[in-house]
PDB file of C-alpha atoms in Angstrom:
ATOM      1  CA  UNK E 134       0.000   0.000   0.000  1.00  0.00           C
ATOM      2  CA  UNK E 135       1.257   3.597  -0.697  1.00  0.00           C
ATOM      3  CA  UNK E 136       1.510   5.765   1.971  1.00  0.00           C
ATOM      4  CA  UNK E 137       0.675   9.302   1.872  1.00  0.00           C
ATOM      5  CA  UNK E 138       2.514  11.314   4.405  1.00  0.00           C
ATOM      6  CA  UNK E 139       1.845  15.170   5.500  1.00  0.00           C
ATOM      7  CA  UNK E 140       4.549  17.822   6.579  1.00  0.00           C
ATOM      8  CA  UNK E 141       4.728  21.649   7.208  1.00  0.00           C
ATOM      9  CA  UNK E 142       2.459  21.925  10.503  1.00  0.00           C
ATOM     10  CA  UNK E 143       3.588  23.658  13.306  1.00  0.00           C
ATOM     11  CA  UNK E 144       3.272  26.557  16.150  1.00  0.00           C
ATOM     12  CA  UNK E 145       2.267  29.471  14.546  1.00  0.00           C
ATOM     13  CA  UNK E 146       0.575  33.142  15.997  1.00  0.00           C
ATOM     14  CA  UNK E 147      -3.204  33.942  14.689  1.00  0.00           C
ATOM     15  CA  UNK E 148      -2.917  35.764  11.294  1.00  0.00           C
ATOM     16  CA  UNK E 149      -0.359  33.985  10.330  1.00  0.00           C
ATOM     17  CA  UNK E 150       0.464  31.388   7.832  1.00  0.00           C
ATOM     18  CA  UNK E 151       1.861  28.079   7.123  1.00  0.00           C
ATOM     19  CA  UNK E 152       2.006  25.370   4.373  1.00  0.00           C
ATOM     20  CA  UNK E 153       0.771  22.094   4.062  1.00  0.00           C
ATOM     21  CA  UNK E 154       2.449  19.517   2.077  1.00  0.00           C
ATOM     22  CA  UNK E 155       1.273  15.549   1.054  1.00  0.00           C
ATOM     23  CA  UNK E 156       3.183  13.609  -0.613  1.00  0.00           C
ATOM     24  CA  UNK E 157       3.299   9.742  -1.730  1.00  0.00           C
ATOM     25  CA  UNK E 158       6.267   7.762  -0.392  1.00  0.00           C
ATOM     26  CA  UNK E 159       7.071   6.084  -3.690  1.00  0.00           C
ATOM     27  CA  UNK E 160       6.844   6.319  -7.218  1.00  0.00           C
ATOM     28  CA  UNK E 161       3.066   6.077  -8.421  1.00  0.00           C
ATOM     29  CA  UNK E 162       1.364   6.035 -12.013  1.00  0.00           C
ATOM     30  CA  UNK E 163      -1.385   8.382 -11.033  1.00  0.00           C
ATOM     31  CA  UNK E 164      -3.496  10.126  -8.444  1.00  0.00           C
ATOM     32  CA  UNK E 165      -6.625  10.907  -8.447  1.00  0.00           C
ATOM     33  CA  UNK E 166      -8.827  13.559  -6.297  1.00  0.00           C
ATOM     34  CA  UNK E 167      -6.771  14.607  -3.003  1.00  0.00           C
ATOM     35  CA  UNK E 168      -8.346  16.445   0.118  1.00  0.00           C
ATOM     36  CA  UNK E 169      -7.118  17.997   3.286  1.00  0.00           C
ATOM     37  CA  UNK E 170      -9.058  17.271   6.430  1.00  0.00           C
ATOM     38  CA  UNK E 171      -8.640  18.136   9.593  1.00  0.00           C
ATOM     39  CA  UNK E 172      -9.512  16.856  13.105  1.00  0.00           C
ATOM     40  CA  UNK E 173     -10.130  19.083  16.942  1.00  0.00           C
ATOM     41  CA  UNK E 174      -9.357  16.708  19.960  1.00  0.00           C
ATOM     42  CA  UNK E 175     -12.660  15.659  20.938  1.00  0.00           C
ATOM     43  CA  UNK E 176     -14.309  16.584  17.528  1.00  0.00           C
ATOM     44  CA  UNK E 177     -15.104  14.759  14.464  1.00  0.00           C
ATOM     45  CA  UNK E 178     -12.802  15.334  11.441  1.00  0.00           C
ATOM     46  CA  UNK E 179     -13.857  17.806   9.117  1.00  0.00           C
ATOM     47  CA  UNK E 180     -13.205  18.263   5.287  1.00  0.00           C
ATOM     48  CA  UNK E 181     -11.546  21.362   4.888  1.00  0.00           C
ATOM     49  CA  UNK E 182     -10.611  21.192   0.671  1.00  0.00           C
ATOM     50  CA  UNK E 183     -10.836  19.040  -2.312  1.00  0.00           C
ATOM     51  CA  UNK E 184      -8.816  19.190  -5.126  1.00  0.00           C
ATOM     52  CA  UNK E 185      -9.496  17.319  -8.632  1.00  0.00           C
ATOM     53  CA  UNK E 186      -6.825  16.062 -10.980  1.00  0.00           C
ATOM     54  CA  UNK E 187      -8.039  18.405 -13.687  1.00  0.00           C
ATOM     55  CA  UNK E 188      -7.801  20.743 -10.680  1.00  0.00           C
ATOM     56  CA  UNK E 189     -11.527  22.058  -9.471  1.00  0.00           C
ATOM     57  CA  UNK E 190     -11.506  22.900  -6.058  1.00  0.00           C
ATOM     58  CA  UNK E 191     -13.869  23.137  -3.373  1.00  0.00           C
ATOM     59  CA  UNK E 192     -13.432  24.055   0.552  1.00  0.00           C
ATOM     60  CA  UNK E 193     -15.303  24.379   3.845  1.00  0.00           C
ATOM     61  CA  UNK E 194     -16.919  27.403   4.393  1.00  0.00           C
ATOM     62  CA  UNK E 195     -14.864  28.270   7.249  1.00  0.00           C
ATOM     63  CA  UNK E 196     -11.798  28.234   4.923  1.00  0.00           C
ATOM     64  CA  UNK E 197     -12.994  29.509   1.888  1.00  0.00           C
ATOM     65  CA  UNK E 198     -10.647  33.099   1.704  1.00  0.00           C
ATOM     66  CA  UNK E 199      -8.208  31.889   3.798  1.00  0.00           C
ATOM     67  CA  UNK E 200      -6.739  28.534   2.831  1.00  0.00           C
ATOM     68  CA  UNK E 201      -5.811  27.492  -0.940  1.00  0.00           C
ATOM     69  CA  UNK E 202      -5.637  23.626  -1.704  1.00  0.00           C
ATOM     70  CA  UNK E 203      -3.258  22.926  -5.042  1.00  0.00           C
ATOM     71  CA  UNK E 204      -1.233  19.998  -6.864  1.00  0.00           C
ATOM     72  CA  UNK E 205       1.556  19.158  -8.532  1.00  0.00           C
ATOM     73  CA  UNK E 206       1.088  16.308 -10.457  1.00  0.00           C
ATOM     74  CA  UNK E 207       4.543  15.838 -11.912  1.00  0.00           C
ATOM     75  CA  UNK E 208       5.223  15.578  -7.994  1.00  0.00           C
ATOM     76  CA  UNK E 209       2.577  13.930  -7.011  1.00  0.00           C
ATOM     77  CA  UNK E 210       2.263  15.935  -4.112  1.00  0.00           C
ATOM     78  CA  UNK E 211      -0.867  18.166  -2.696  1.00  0.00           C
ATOM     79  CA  UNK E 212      -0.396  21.678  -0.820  1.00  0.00           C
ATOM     80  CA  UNK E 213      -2.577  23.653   1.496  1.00  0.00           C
ATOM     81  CA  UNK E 214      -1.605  27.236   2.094  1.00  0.00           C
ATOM     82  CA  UNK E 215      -3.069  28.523   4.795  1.00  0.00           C
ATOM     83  CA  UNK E 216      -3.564  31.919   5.641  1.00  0.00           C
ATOM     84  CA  UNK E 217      -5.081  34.361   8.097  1.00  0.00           C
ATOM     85  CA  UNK E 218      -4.837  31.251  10.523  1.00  0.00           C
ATOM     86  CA  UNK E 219      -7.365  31.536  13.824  1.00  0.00           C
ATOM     87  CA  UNK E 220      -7.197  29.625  16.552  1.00  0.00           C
ATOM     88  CA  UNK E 221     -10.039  27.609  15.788  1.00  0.00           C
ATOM     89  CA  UNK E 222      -7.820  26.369  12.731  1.00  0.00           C
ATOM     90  CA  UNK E 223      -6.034  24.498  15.501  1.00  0.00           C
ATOM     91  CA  UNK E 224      -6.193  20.643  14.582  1.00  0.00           C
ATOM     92  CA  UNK E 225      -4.427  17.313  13.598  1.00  0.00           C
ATOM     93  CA  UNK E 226      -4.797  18.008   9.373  1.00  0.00           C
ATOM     94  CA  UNK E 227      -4.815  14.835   7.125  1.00  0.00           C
ATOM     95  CA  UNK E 228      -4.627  14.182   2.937  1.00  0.00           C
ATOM     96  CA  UNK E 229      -6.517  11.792   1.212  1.00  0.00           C
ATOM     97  CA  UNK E 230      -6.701  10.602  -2.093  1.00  0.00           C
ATOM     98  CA  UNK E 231      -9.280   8.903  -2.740  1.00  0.00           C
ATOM     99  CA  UNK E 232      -7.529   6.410  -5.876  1.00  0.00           C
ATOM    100  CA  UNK E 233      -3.766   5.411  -6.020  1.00  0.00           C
ATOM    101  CA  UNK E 234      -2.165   3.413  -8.802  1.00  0.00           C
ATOM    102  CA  UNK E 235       1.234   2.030  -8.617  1.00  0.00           C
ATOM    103  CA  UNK E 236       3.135  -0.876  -9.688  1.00  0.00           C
ATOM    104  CA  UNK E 237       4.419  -3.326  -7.331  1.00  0.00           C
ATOM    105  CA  UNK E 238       6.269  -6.339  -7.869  1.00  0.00           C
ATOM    106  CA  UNK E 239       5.630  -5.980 -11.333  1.00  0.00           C
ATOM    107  CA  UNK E 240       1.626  -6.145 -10.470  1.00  0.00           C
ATOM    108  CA  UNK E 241      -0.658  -2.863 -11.352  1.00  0.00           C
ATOM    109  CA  UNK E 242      -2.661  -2.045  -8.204  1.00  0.00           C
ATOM    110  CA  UNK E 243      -4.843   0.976  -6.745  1.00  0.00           C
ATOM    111  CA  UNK E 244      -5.398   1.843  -3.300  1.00  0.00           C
ATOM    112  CA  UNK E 245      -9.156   3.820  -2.920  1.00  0.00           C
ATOM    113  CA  UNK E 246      -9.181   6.117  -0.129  1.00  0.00           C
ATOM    114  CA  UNK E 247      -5.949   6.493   1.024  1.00  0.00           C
ATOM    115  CA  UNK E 248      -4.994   8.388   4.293  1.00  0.00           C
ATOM    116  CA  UNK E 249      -1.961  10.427   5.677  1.00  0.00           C
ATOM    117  CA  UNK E 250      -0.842  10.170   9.572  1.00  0.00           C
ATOM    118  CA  UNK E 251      -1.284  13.607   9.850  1.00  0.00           C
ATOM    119  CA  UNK E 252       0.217  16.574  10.781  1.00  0.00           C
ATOM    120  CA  UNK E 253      -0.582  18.838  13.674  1.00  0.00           C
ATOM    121  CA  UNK E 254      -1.169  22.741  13.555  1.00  0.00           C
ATOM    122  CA  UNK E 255      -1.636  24.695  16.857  1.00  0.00           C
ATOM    123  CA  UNK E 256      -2.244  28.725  16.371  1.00  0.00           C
ATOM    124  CA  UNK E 257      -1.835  30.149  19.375  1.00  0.00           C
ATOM    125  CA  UNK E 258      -0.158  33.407  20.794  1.00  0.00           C
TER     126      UNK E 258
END
């Protein structure tokens, strides 16, 4: 199974900003539709963007002006920039792609709905 894996979270003051990465830990044929989530201790997780291949976008409304969700496909790698960050931002934020294609061991497989550990974001003063 391919393993999507999150990085760029951190500590960071209210209004400010910081950027998500996702990225697949090996070589893949193709990716489809990737998404950022995100998840409050105590709450249930939340989409916060979507992002198609052909790259349509949709996000939360709690987002929308704030965060931007975008690929790279030669990279196969998702971003979310976030902006303008409030405290209520503050959360364990996940990818997903929902189909995965890769070779392995010479066999052509696809992993559907495919999760990242995470990365956590704290905006605090």
């Amino acid at each position: 199974q391919v393993q999507l894996v999150e990085s760029g979270g951190g500590l960071v003051q209210p209004g400010g900003s910081l950027r998500l990465s996702c990225a697949a830990s090996r070589t893949i044929f193709s990716i489809g539709a990737m998404g950022w989530y995100r998840q409050a201790p105590g709450k249930q997780r939340e989409l916060v963007a979507t992002i198609t291949s052909p790259g349509h976008t949709n996000y939360t409304d709690s987002v929308k002006g704030r965060f931007t969700i975008s690929r790279d496909n030669a990279k196969n790698t998702a971003y979310l920039q976030m902006n303008s960050l409030k405290p209520e931002d503050t959360a364990v934020y996940y990818c997903n792609a929902d189909r995965i294609s890769y070779y392995y061991g010479g066999v052509f497989k696809t992993d559907f709905d495919s999760w990242g550990q995470g990365t956590h974001v704290t905006v605090s003063s």
